[in-house]
């Protein structure tokens, strides 16, 4: 069975535009094992990986109409599994996992002490408030790139903007968030 990007895109279009369950099943069968193996590297458990990948596919099916503009479904699925894996780790660990988007590295921060956990929760709360306060287009770009894992080029295609506009808005969003949160400022 072919697994090239054109074939995957054609399957995805059938799923989105025609609610084609057979195409969705084919997409699932083509990518499931690779996604599970990818997920195991994060969660270190086959059961958790299978559940995580299953959840991602379920969300994809439920939101197929809203996600129909995805140009690279394979990339989207690997990114979604990565995010879902990190969410799993956050939920079931005394460690918090921080993804540094610029380097695609993962840092694990031990927040086992109550004071650290409280400080972490406060920082996350402030971050969510600051993101919500961004102008709408900047907020949308920030979330697509930093939270959903899309590249600036992919976001430009989705929002029908130039890649440079996306990069500029992302830079401004990060700068604004650093200012509000008081982190990463240079003296």
Short mmCIF file of N, CA and C in Angstrom, two decimals:
data_model
loop_
_atom_site.label_atom_id
_atom_site.label_comp_id
_atom_site.label_asym_id
_atom_site.label_seq_id
_atom_site.Cartn_x
_atom_site.Cartn_y
_atom_site.Cartn_z
N UNK A 1 0.84 -1.18 0.00
CA UNK A 1 0.00 0.00 0.00
C UNK A 1 0.89 1.25 0.00
N UNK A 2 0.69 2.20 -0.86
CA UNK A 2 1.55 3.37 -0.91
C UNK A 2 1.37 4.25 0.33
N UNK A 3 2.48 4.86 0.76
CA UNK A 3 2.41 5.76 1.91
C UNK A 3 2.97 7.14 1.58
N UNK A 4 3.07 7.46 0.31
CA UNK A 4 3.61 8.76 -0.04
C UNK A 4 2.64 9.87 0.38
N UNK A 5 3.16 11.07 0.48
CA UNK A 5 2.38 12.20 0.98
C UNK A 5 1.17 12.52 0.11
N UNK A 6 1.29 12.31 -1.20
CA UNK A 6 0.17 12.57 -2.10
C UNK A 6 -0.99 11.63 -1.80
N UNK A 7 -0.67 10.36 -1.58
CA UNK A 7 -1.70 9.37 -1.27
C UNK A 7 -2.35 9.69 0.08
N UNK A 8 -1.53 10.02 1.08
CA UNK A 8 -2.07 10.37 2.40
C UNK A 8 -2.97 11.60 2.31
N UNK A 9 -2.55 12.57 1.52
CA UNK A 9 -3.35 13.79 1.35
C UNK A 9 -4.68 13.45 0.67
N UNK A 10 -4.63 12.58 -0.33
CA UNK A 10 -5.87 12.18 -1.02
C UNK A 10 -6.82 11.46 -0.06
N UNK A 11 -6.28 10.59 0.79
CA UNK A 11 -7.12 9.93 1.80
C UNK A 11 -7.74 10.96 2.73
N UNK A 12 -6.92 11.90 3.17
CA UNK A 12 -7.39 12.92 4.10
C UNK A 12 -8.51 13.76 3.47
N UNK A 13 -8.38 14.09 2.21
CA UNK A 13 -9.41 14.87 1.53
C UNK A 13 -10.72 14.08 1.46
N UNK A 14 -10.63 12.78 1.23
CA UNK A 14 -11.83 11.94 1.22
C UNK A 14 -12.49 11.93 2.59
N UNK A 15 -11.67 11.87 3.63
CA UNK A 15 -12.20 11.87 5.00
C UNK A 15 -12.92 13.19 5.28
N UNK A 16 -12.28 14.29 4.95
CA UNK A 16 -12.82 15.62 5.28
C UNK A 16 -14.03 16.01 4.44
N UNK A 17 -13.93 15.77 3.15
CA UNK A 17 -14.97 16.27 2.25
C UNK A 17 -16.11 15.29 2.00
N UNK A 18 -15.84 14.00 2.26
CA UNK A 18 -16.87 13.00 1.96
C UNK A 18 -17.20 12.10 3.16
N UNK A 19 -16.61 12.43 4.33
CA UNK A 19 -16.83 11.62 5.54
C UNK A 19 -16.58 10.14 5.26
N UNK A 20 -15.55 9.86 4.49
CA UNK A 20 -15.23 8.51 4.03
C UNK A 20 -14.56 7.71 5.15
N UNK A 21 -15.32 6.80 5.76
CA UNK A 21 -14.80 6.00 6.87
C UNK A 21 -13.73 5.01 6.40
N UNK A 22 -13.88 4.51 5.19
CA UNK A 22 -12.88 3.57 4.66
C UNK A 22 -11.54 4.28 4.46
N UNK A 23 -11.57 5.51 3.97
CA UNK A 23 -10.34 6.29 3.80
C UNK A 23 -9.70 6.55 5.16
N UNK A 24 -10.52 6.85 6.16
CA UNK A 24 -10.01 7.08 7.51
C UNK A 24 -9.37 5.80 8.06
N UNK A 25 -10.02 4.67 7.82
CA UNK A 25 -9.47 3.37 8.26
C UNK A 25 -8.13 3.12 7.58
N UNK A 26 -8.03 3.43 6.29
CA UNK A 26 -6.76 3.25 5.57
C UNK A 26 -5.68 4.15 6.14
N UNK A 27 -6.02 5.39 6.42
CA UNK A 27 -5.09 6.34 7.02
C UNK A 27 -4.61 5.81 8.37
N UNK A 28 -5.55 5.32 9.15
CA UNK A 28 -5.24 4.75 10.46
C UNK A 28 -4.28 3.58 10.33
N UNK A 29 -4.58 2.65 9.43
CA UNK A 29 -3.75 1.46 9.25
C UNK A 29 -2.35 1.81 8.74
N UNK A 30 -2.24 2.82 7.91
CA UNK A 30 -0.95 3.21 7.36
C UNK A 30 -0.04 3.86 8.40
N UNK A 31 -0.62 4.61 9.32
CA UNK A 31 0.19 5.40 10.23
C UNK A 31 0.20 4.94 11.68
N UNK A 32 -0.73 4.09 12.07
CA UNK A 32 -0.90 3.72 13.47
C UNK A 32 0.37 3.18 14.11
N UNK A 33 0.99 2.18 13.52
CA UNK A 33 2.15 1.54 14.13
C UNK A 33 3.32 2.51 14.26
N UNK A 34 3.55 3.31 13.24
CA UNK A 34 4.64 4.30 13.30
C UNK A 34 4.37 5.32 14.39
N UNK A 35 3.11 5.74 14.52
CA UNK A 35 2.76 6.72 15.56
C UNK A 35 2.90 6.11 16.96
N UNK A 36 2.51 4.86 17.12
CA UNK A 36 2.65 4.20 18.43
C UNK A 36 4.13 4.09 18.80
N UNK A 37 4.96 3.66 17.87
CA UNK A 37 6.40 3.55 18.15
C UNK A 37 7.00 4.91 18.47
N UNK A 38 6.58 5.93 17.78
CA UNK A 38 7.03 7.30 18.05
C UNK A 38 6.61 7.71 19.46
N UNK A 39 5.39 7.41 19.83
CA UNK A 39 4.84 7.79 21.13
C UNK A 39 5.53 7.06 22.28
N UNK A 40 5.91 5.81 22.06
CA UNK A 40 6.59 5.03 23.11
C UNK A 40 7.87 5.73 23.56
N UNK A 41 8.54 6.41 22.65
CA UNK A 41 9.75 7.13 23.01
C UNK A 41 9.48 8.21 24.05
N UNK A 42 8.28 8.71 24.11
CA UNK A 42 7.90 9.73 25.09
C UNK A 42 7.34 9.12 26.37
N UNK A 43 6.37 8.22 26.24
CA UNK A 43 5.62 7.75 27.41
C UNK A 43 6.18 6.44 27.99
N UNK A 44 7.06 5.76 27.28
CA UNK A 44 7.73 4.54 27.75
C UNK A 44 6.76 3.43 28.15
N UNK A 45 5.64 3.36 27.48
CA UNK A 45 4.65 2.32 27.76
C UNK A 45 3.84 2.07 26.50
N UNK A 46 3.80 0.82 26.06
CA UNK A 46 3.03 0.50 24.85
C UNK A 46 1.56 0.79 25.06
N UNK A 47 1.01 0.41 26.22
CA UNK A 47 -0.41 0.65 26.48
C UNK A 47 -0.75 2.14 26.43
N UNK A 48 0.08 2.94 27.10
CA UNK A 48 -0.16 4.39 27.10
C UNK A 48 -0.01 4.96 25.69
N UNK A 49 0.96 4.45 24.94
CA UNK A 49 1.17 4.92 23.57
C UNK A 49 -0.02 4.58 22.68
N UNK A 50 -0.53 3.36 22.80
CA UNK A 50 -1.68 2.96 22.00
C UNK A 50 -2.91 3.80 22.36
N UNK A 51 -3.10 4.06 23.64
CA UNK A 51 -4.22 4.90 24.07
C UNK A 51 -4.07 6.33 23.55
N UNK A 52 -2.86 6.85 23.62
CA UNK A 52 -2.59 8.21 23.16
C UNK A 52 -2.86 8.34 21.67
N UNK A 53 -2.34 7.42 20.88
CA UNK A 53 -2.54 7.46 19.43
C UNK A 53 -4.01 7.28 19.09
N UNK A 54 -4.68 6.39 19.80
CA UNK A 54 -6.12 6.20 19.59
C UNK A 54 -6.89 7.48 19.87
N UNK A 55 -6.52 8.17 20.95
CA UNK A 55 -7.18 9.44 21.28
C UNK A 55 -6.97 10.49 20.19
N UNK A 56 -5.75 10.54 19.65
CA UNK A 56 -5.45 11.50 18.58
C UNK A 56 -6.30 11.20 17.35
N UNK A 57 -6.39 9.94 16.97
CA UNK A 57 -7.21 9.58 15.81
C UNK A 57 -8.69 9.87 16.07
N UNK A 58 -9.16 9.62 17.28
CA UNK A 58 -10.55 9.91 17.62
C UNK A 58 -10.83 11.41 17.49
N UNK A 59 -9.94 12.24 18.03
CA UNK A 59 -10.11 13.69 17.92
C UNK A 59 -10.07 14.13 16.46
N UNK A 60 -9.19 13.49 15.69
CA UNK A 60 -9.08 13.83 14.28
C UNK A 60 -10.38 13.53 13.55
N UNK A 61 -10.99 12.39 13.84
CA UNK A 61 -12.25 12.03 13.20
C UNK A 61 -13.36 12.99 13.63
N UNK A 62 -13.45 13.27 14.90
CA UNK A 62 -14.49 14.16 15.41
C UNK A 62 -14.37 15.56 14.82
N UNK A 63 -13.13 16.03 14.68
CA UNK A 63 -12.89 17.40 14.20
C UNK A 63 -12.48 17.44 12.74
N UNK A 64 -12.83 16.43 11.96
CA UNK A 64 -12.37 16.35 10.57
C UNK A 64 -12.80 17.54 9.73
N UNK A 65 -13.98 18.08 9.97
CA UNK A 65 -14.43 19.23 9.18
C UNK A 65 -13.60 20.47 9.50
N UNK A 66 -13.31 20.66 10.77
CA UNK A 66 -12.55 21.84 11.20
C UNK A 66 -11.08 21.74 10.82
N UNK A 67 -10.57 20.53 10.68
CA UNK A 67 -9.15 20.35 10.36
C UNK A 67 -8.94 19.99 8.89
N UNK A 68 -9.92 20.22 8.08
CA UNK A 68 -9.84 19.88 6.67
C UNK A 68 -8.79 20.62 5.88
N UNK A 69 -8.32 21.73 6.40
CA UNK A 69 -7.32 22.52 5.67
C UNK A 69 -5.89 22.04 5.92
N UNK A 70 -5.73 20.97 6.67
CA UNK A 70 -4.39 20.44 6.93
C UNK A 70 -3.79 19.96 5.61
N UNK A 71 -2.63 20.52 5.29
CA UNK A 71 -1.98 20.15 4.03
C UNK A 71 -1.15 18.88 4.18
N UNK A 72 -0.57 18.66 5.35
CA UNK A 72 0.31 17.52 5.59
C UNK A 72 -0.22 16.73 6.78
N UNK A 73 -1.11 15.81 6.53
CA UNK A 73 -1.78 15.08 7.60
C UNK A 73 -0.79 14.24 8.41
N UNK A 74 0.21 13.69 7.77
CA UNK A 74 1.20 12.88 8.49
C UNK A 74 1.96 13.74 9.50
N UNK A 75 2.42 14.89 9.07
CA UNK A 75 3.12 15.81 9.96
C UNK A 75 2.21 16.25 11.09
N UNK A 76 0.97 16.55 10.75
CA UNK A 76 0.00 16.96 11.76
C UNK A 76 -0.19 15.86 12.80
N UNK A 77 -0.32 14.62 12.37
CA UNK A 77 -0.54 13.52 13.31
C UNK A 77 0.67 13.29 14.21
N UNK A 78 1.87 13.34 13.66
CA UNK A 78 3.05 13.17 14.51
C UNK A 78 3.15 14.31 15.53
N UNK A 79 2.84 15.51 15.11
CA UNK A 79 2.85 16.64 16.03
C UNK A 79 1.78 16.49 17.09
N UNK A 80 0.59 16.08 16.70
CA UNK A 80 -0.50 15.89 17.65
C UNK A 80 -0.17 14.79 18.65
N UNK A 81 0.44 13.71 18.18
CA UNK A 81 0.84 12.62 19.09
C UNK A 81 1.91 13.11 20.06
N UNK A 82 2.83 13.90 19.57
CA UNK A 82 3.87 14.46 20.44
C UNK A 82 3.23 15.31 21.53
N UNK A 83 2.32 16.19 21.16
CA UNK A 83 1.65 17.04 22.15
C UNK A 83 0.82 16.21 23.12
N UNK A 84 0.11 15.24 22.61
CA UNK A 84 -0.72 14.39 23.48
C UNK A 84 0.17 13.59 24.43
N UNK A 85 1.35 13.17 23.97
CA UNK A 85 2.30 12.45 24.83
C UNK A 85 2.79 13.36 25.95
N UNK A 86 3.10 14.59 25.61
CA UNK A 86 3.55 15.54 26.63
C UNK A 86 2.43 15.82 27.63
N UNK A 87 1.21 15.91 27.15
CA UNK A 87 0.06 16.08 28.05
C UNK A 87 -0.08 14.89 28.98
N UNK A 88 0.11 13.70 28.45
CA UNK A 88 0.06 12.48 29.25
C UNK A 88 1.10 12.55 30.36
N UNK A 89 2.33 12.94 30.00
CA UNK A 89 3.40 13.04 30.99
C UNK A 89 3.08 14.09 32.05
N UNK A 90 2.51 15.20 31.64
CA UNK A 90 2.14 16.24 32.61
C UNK A 90 1.10 15.71 33.59
N UNK A 91 0.16 14.96 33.06
CA UNK A 91 -0.96 14.48 33.87
C UNK A 91 -0.54 13.38 34.85
N UNK A 92 0.33 12.49 34.42
CA UNK A 92 0.65 11.32 35.22
C UNK A 92 2.06 11.33 35.79
N UNK A 93 2.61 12.50 36.03
CA UNK A 93 3.97 12.57 36.54
C UNK A 93 4.10 13.72 37.52
N UNK A 94 5.07 13.59 38.42
CA UNK A 94 5.39 14.72 39.28
C UNK A 94 6.38 15.63 38.57
N UNK A 95 6.71 15.27 37.36
CA UNK A 95 7.60 16.08 36.55
C UNK A 95 6.78 16.85 35.53
N UNK A 96 7.22 18.05 35.22
CA UNK A 96 6.58 18.82 34.17
C UNK A 96 7.51 18.84 32.97
N UNK A 97 6.95 18.63 31.81
CA UNK A 97 7.73 18.57 30.59
C UNK A 97 7.55 19.89 29.86
N UNK A 98 8.65 20.50 29.52
CA UNK A 98 8.62 21.78 28.83
C UNK A 98 9.25 21.58 27.46
N UNK A 99 8.51 21.91 26.43
CA UNK A 99 9.04 21.81 25.07
C UNK A 99 9.59 23.17 24.69
N UNK A 100 10.85 23.21 24.32
CA UNK A 100 11.42 24.45 23.85
C UNK A 100 11.33 24.44 22.33
N UNK A 101 10.39 25.18 21.82
CA UNK A 101 10.03 25.10 20.41
C UNK A 101 11.17 25.47 19.47
N UNK A 102 12.06 26.39 19.88
CA UNK A 102 13.12 26.80 18.98
C UNK A 102 14.09 25.66 18.69
N UNK A 103 14.34 24.80 19.67
CA UNK A 103 15.33 23.74 19.49
C UNK A 103 14.70 22.37 19.37
N UNK A 104 13.39 22.26 19.60
CA UNK A 104 12.68 20.99 19.59
C UNK A 104 13.26 20.02 20.62
N UNK A 105 13.85 20.56 21.70
CA UNK A 105 14.36 19.72 22.77
C UNK A 105 13.30 19.63 23.85
N UNK A 106 13.41 18.60 24.66
CA UNK A 106 12.49 18.41 25.76
C UNK A 106 13.28 18.59 27.05
N UNK A 107 12.78 19.41 27.95
CA UNK A 107 13.38 19.57 29.26
C UNK A 107 12.39 19.07 30.28
N UNK A 108 12.88 18.32 31.25
CA UNK A 108 12.01 17.83 32.31
C UNK A 108 12.39 18.54 33.59
N UNK A 109 11.40 19.16 34.22
CA UNK A 109 11.63 19.92 35.43
C UNK A 109 10.90 19.23 36.57
N UNK A 110 11.63 18.88 37.63
CA UNK A 110 11.02 18.24 38.79
C UNK A 110 10.28 19.29 39.60
N UNK A 111 9.00 19.09 39.75
CA UNK A 111 8.19 20.02 40.54
C UNK A 111 7.50 19.27 41.67
N UNK A 112 8.24 18.36 42.28
CA UNK A 112 7.65 17.52 43.32
C UNK A 112 7.33 18.31 44.58
N UNK A 113 8.09 19.38 44.88
CA UNK A 113 7.79 20.13 46.10
C UNK A 113 6.54 20.98 45.88
N UNK A 114 5.72 21.11 46.92
CA UNK A 114 4.48 21.89 46.78
C UNK A 114 4.72 23.34 46.37
N UNK A 115 5.79 23.96 46.87
CA UNK A 115 6.07 25.35 46.52
C UNK A 115 6.38 25.48 45.03
N UNK A 116 7.20 24.55 44.52
CA UNK A 116 7.53 24.58 43.10
C UNK A 116 6.30 24.31 42.24
N UNK A 117 5.48 23.37 42.67
CA UNK A 117 4.27 23.04 41.92
C UNK A 117 3.34 24.24 41.87
N UNK A 118 3.21 24.94 42.98
CA UNK A 118 2.35 26.12 43.04
C UNK A 118 2.91 27.22 42.14
N UNK A 119 4.22 27.42 42.20
CA UNK A 119 4.86 28.43 41.34
C UNK A 119 4.66 28.09 39.86
N UNK A 120 4.78 26.80 39.53
CA UNK A 120 4.59 26.35 38.15
C UNK A 120 3.17 26.64 37.69
N UNK A 121 2.19 26.31 38.53
CA UNK A 121 0.79 26.54 38.17
C UNK A 121 0.50 28.02 38.00
N UNK A 122 1.08 28.84 38.85
CA UNK A 122 0.89 30.29 38.73
C UNK A 122 1.48 30.81 37.42
N UNK A 123 2.66 30.32 37.07
CA UNK A 123 3.30 30.74 35.82
C UNK A 123 2.46 30.32 34.62
N UNK A 124 1.94 29.09 34.64
CA UNK A 124 1.09 28.63 33.54
C UNK A 124 -0.18 29.46 33.44
N UNK A 125 -0.76 29.79 34.58
CA UNK A 125 -1.97 30.62 34.60
C UNK A 125 -1.68 31.99 33.99
N UNK A 126 -0.56 32.59 34.40
CA UNK A 126 -0.18 33.90 33.86
C UNK A 126 0.09 33.81 32.36
N UNK A 127 0.72 32.72 31.94
CA UNK A 127 1.00 32.53 30.51
C UNK A 127 -0.29 32.44 29.72
N UNK A 128 -1.25 31.64 30.19
CA UNK A 128 -2.53 31.51 29.48
C UNK A 128 -3.26 32.85 29.42
N UNK A 129 -3.22 33.61 30.50
CA UNK A 129 -3.85 34.93 30.49
C UNK A 129 -3.16 35.84 29.48
N UNK A 130 -1.84 35.81 29.45
CA UNK A 130 -1.08 36.66 28.54
C UNK A 130 -1.35 36.28 27.08
N UNK A 131 -1.43 34.99 26.80
CA UNK A 131 -1.74 34.54 25.44
C UNK A 131 -3.14 34.99 25.04
N UNK A 132 -4.09 34.86 25.96
CA UNK A 132 -5.47 35.29 25.67
C UNK A 132 -5.56 36.79 25.42
N UNK A 133 -4.61 37.56 25.97
CA UNK A 133 -4.62 39.02 25.81
C UNK A 133 -3.96 39.47 24.50
N UNK A 134 -3.33 38.56 23.78
CA UNK A 134 -2.71 38.93 22.50
C UNK A 134 -3.79 39.33 21.50
N UNK A 135 -3.45 40.20 20.54
CA UNK A 135 -4.41 40.50 19.47
C UNK A 135 -4.81 39.20 18.76
N UNK A 136 -6.04 39.12 18.24
CA UNK A 136 -6.57 37.86 17.70
C UNK A 136 -5.68 37.16 16.68
N UNK A 137 -5.19 37.87 15.67
CA UNK A 137 -4.36 37.22 14.65
C UNK A 137 -3.05 36.73 15.25
N UNK A 138 -2.43 37.53 16.10
CA UNK A 138 -1.18 37.16 16.75
C UNK A 138 -1.38 35.94 17.65
N UNK A 139 -2.50 35.94 18.38
CA UNK A 139 -2.82 34.81 19.27
C UNK A 139 -3.01 33.53 18.45
N UNK A 140 -3.73 33.63 17.34
CA UNK A 140 -3.97 32.48 16.47
C UNK A 140 -2.65 31.93 15.94
N UNK A 141 -1.78 32.81 15.47
CA UNK A 141 -0.47 32.40 14.95
C UNK A 141 0.36 31.76 16.05
N UNK A 142 0.39 32.39 17.23
CA UNK A 142 1.16 31.85 18.35
C UNK A 142 0.70 30.44 18.69
N UNK A 143 -0.61 30.26 18.80
CA UNK A 143 -1.14 28.95 19.18
C UNK A 143 -0.85 27.88 18.12
N UNK A 144 -1.01 28.23 16.85
CA UNK A 144 -0.74 27.26 15.79
C UNK A 144 0.72 26.83 15.78
N UNK A 145 1.63 27.79 15.97
CA UNK A 145 3.05 27.45 15.93
C UNK A 145 3.52 26.82 17.23
N UNK A 146 3.25 27.47 18.35
CA UNK A 146 3.81 27.03 19.63
C UNK A 146 3.03 25.92 20.31
N UNK A 147 1.72 25.91 20.15
CA UNK A 147 0.92 24.90 20.83
C UNK A 147 0.57 23.72 19.92
N UNK A 148 0.32 24.00 18.65
CA UNK A 148 -0.05 22.93 17.72
C UNK A 148 1.14 22.37 16.96
N UNK A 149 2.26 23.10 16.96
CA UNK A 149 3.48 22.59 16.35
C UNK A 149 3.61 22.77 14.85
N UNK A 150 2.80 23.63 14.26
CA UNK A 150 2.92 23.88 12.83
C UNK A 150 4.11 24.78 12.56
N UNK A 151 4.68 24.66 11.36
CA UNK A 151 5.76 25.56 10.97
C UNK A 151 5.16 26.89 10.52
N UNK A 152 6.00 27.90 10.47
CA UNK A 152 5.52 29.21 10.01
C UNK A 152 4.98 29.12 8.58
N UNK A 153 5.62 28.32 7.76
CA UNK A 153 5.17 28.16 6.37
C UNK A 153 3.79 27.51 6.32
N UNK A 154 3.56 26.49 7.16
CA UNK A 154 2.26 25.83 7.19
C UNK A 154 1.17 26.79 7.69
N UNK A 155 1.51 27.56 8.71
CA UNK A 155 0.55 28.54 9.24
C UNK A 155 0.23 29.58 8.19
N UNK A 156 1.24 30.01 7.45
CA UNK A 156 1.02 30.98 6.38
C UNK A 156 0.03 30.43 5.36
N UNK A 157 0.17 29.17 5.02
CA UNK A 157 -0.76 28.54 4.09
C UNK A 157 -2.17 28.43 4.64
N UNK A 158 -2.27 28.06 5.91
CA UNK A 158 -3.58 27.90 6.55
C UNK A 158 -4.31 29.23 6.64
N UNK A 159 -3.58 30.28 7.05
CA UNK A 159 -4.21 31.59 7.27
C UNK A 159 -4.13 32.50 6.05
N UNK A 160 -3.54 31.99 4.99
CA UNK A 160 -3.38 32.76 3.75
C UNK A 160 -2.65 34.08 4.00
N UNK A 161 -1.51 33.96 4.67
CA UNK A 161 -0.63 35.09 4.94
C UNK A 161 0.75 34.76 4.36
N UNK A 162 1.60 35.76 4.26
CA UNK A 162 2.96 35.47 3.82
C UNK A 162 3.73 34.87 4.99
N UNK A 163 4.69 33.99 4.71
CA UNK A 163 5.49 33.42 5.80
C UNK A 163 6.18 34.49 6.64
N UNK A 164 6.60 35.57 6.01
CA UNK A 164 7.27 36.66 6.74
C UNK A 164 6.31 37.31 7.73
N UNK A 165 5.05 37.48 7.35
CA UNK A 165 4.05 38.05 8.26
C UNK A 165 3.88 37.15 9.47
N UNK A 166 3.82 35.85 9.22
CA UNK A 166 3.68 34.89 10.33
C UNK A 166 4.88 34.99 11.26
N UNK A 167 6.09 35.02 10.70
CA UNK A 167 7.30 35.12 11.51
C UNK A 167 7.31 36.41 12.33
N UNK A 168 6.93 37.51 11.71
CA UNK A 168 6.90 38.80 12.41
C UNK A 168 5.90 38.78 13.55
N UNK A 169 4.70 38.28 13.29
CA UNK A 169 3.67 38.23 14.33
C UNK A 169 4.08 37.29 15.46
N UNK A 170 4.73 36.19 15.12
CA UNK A 170 5.20 35.26 16.14
C UNK A 170 6.28 35.92 17.00
N UNK A 171 7.21 36.61 16.37
CA UNK A 171 8.25 37.33 17.11
C UNK A 171 7.63 38.34 18.06
N UNK A 172 6.66 39.11 17.57
CA UNK A 172 6.00 40.11 18.40
C UNK A 172 5.24 39.45 19.56
N UNK A 173 4.63 38.31 19.30
CA UNK A 173 3.89 37.60 20.36
C UNK A 173 4.84 37.15 21.46
N UNK A 174 5.96 36.54 21.06
CA UNK A 174 6.93 36.06 22.05
C UNK A 174 7.50 37.23 22.84
N UNK A 175 7.82 38.31 22.15
CA UNK A 175 8.35 39.50 22.82
C UNK A 175 7.34 40.05 23.82
N UNK A 176 6.08 40.13 23.41
CA UNK A 176 5.03 40.63 24.29
C UNK A 176 4.85 39.71 25.50
N UNK A 177 4.86 38.41 25.28
CA UNK A 177 4.70 37.46 26.38
C UNK A 177 5.87 37.52 27.35
N UNK A 178 7.08 37.66 26.82
CA UNK A 178 8.25 37.79 27.71
C UNK A 178 8.13 39.04 28.56
N UNK A 179 7.66 40.13 27.95
CA UNK A 179 7.49 41.36 28.71
C UNK A 179 6.46 41.22 29.82
N UNK A 180 5.35 40.60 29.50
CA UNK A 180 4.28 40.43 30.49
C UNK A 180 4.72 39.49 31.61
N UNK A 181 5.41 38.41 31.24
CA UNK A 181 5.81 37.41 32.23
C UNK A 181 7.12 37.76 32.93
N UNK A 182 7.87 38.71 32.36
CA UNK A 182 9.13 39.11 32.97
C UNK A 182 10.20 38.04 32.88
N UNK A 183 10.19 37.27 31.80
CA UNK A 183 11.21 36.23 31.61
C UNK A 183 11.99 36.50 30.34
N UNK A 184 13.26 36.08 30.36
CA UNK A 184 14.07 36.17 29.16
C UNK A 184 14.44 37.57 28.74
N UNK A 185 14.26 38.55 29.63
CA UNK A 185 14.61 39.92 29.26
C UNK A 185 16.11 40.11 29.40
N UNK A 186 16.66 40.81 28.45
CA UNK A 186 18.11 41.06 28.43
C UNK A 186 18.37 42.42 29.02
N UNK A 187 19.43 42.48 29.82
CA UNK A 187 19.77 43.76 30.48
C UNK A 187 21.01 44.34 29.88
#
